[in-house]
Amino acid sequence: MIAAFPYLLQGVGQLDPQDRGTYLADLADAAAQAALNVEEVWWNQLPLEVHAGYDRALQ
């Protein structure tokens, strides 16, 4: 999932600005769920910037 993120974000960047927030939040949620389902420790080891980005996407 992490490796695909630059490509996914590039695609989202081409969407109508009003739709981007929803898709970014969905991507962030999917990434977090994938990380938590694989191993919770892995999510906790991510840089704080990733956590902050996830929190911003949820807002």
Tab-separated table of C-alpha atoms in Angstrom, residues 4-52:
chain	number	residue	atom	x	y	z
A	4	ALA	CA	1.406	2.663	-4.295
A	5	PHE	CA	0.698	5.909	-2.466
A	6	PRO	CA	2.572	8.288	-4.801
A	7	TYR	CA	0.614	6.920	-7.748
A	8	LEU	CA	-2.684	6.987	-5.896
A	9	LEU	CA	-2.095	10.568	-4.782
A	10	GLN	CA	-1.208	11.559	-8.317
A	11	GLY	CA	-4.555	10.193	-9.485
A	12	VAL	CA	-6.441	11.942	-6.707
A	13	GLY	CA	-4.692	15.182	-7.657
A	14	GLN	CA	-6.394	15.027	-11.041
A	15	LEU	CA	-9.885	14.857	-9.535
A	16	ASP	CA	-12.209	17.779	-9.040
A	17	PRO	CA	-10.967	19.673	-5.957
A	18	GLN	CA	-14.318	19.197	-4.217
A	19	ASP	CA	-13.931	15.406	-4.436
A	20	ARG	CA	-10.299	15.154	-3.325
A	21	GLY	CA	-10.893	15.283	0.407
A	22	THR	CA	-13.148	12.268	0.396
A	23	TYR	CA	-10.721	10.175	-1.627
A	24	LEU	CA	-7.709	11.284	0.413
A	25	ALA	CA	-9.492	10.342	3.623
A	26	ASP	CA	-10.395	6.960	2.149
A	27	LEU	CA	-6.789	6.348	1.085
A	28	ALA	CA	-5.461	7.329	4.489
A	29	ASP	CA	-7.984	5.085	6.197
A	30	ALA	CA	-7.123	2.157	3.913
A	31	ALA	CA	-3.408	2.614	4.573
A	32	ALA	CA	-3.948	2.774	8.316
A	33	GLN	CA	-6.190	-0.274	8.325
A	34	ALA	CA	-3.713	-2.229	6.215
A	35	ALA	CA	-0.927	-1.313	8.604
A	36	LEU	CA	-2.943	-2.129	11.703
A	37	ASN	CA	-4.142	-5.426	10.290
A	38	VAL	CA	-0.626	-6.529	9.382
A	39	GLU	CA	1.053	-5.526	12.594
A	40	GLU	CA	0.119	-2.715	14.948
A	41	VAL	CA	3.757	-2.176	15.891
A	42	TRP	CA	4.503	-1.297	12.256
A	43	TRP	CA	1.989	1.591	12.353
A	44	ASN	CA	3.537	2.919	15.563
A	45	GLN	CA	6.975	2.967	13.940
A	46	LEU	CA	5.900	5.241	11.088
A	47	PRO	CA	7.214	8.815	11.137
A	48	LEU	CA	5.091	11.356	12.972
A	49	GLU	CA	4.477	13.113	9.647
A	50	VAL	CA	2.563	10.064	8.406
A	51	HIS	CA	0.395	10.073	11.505
A	52	ALA	CA	-0.186	13.812	11.110
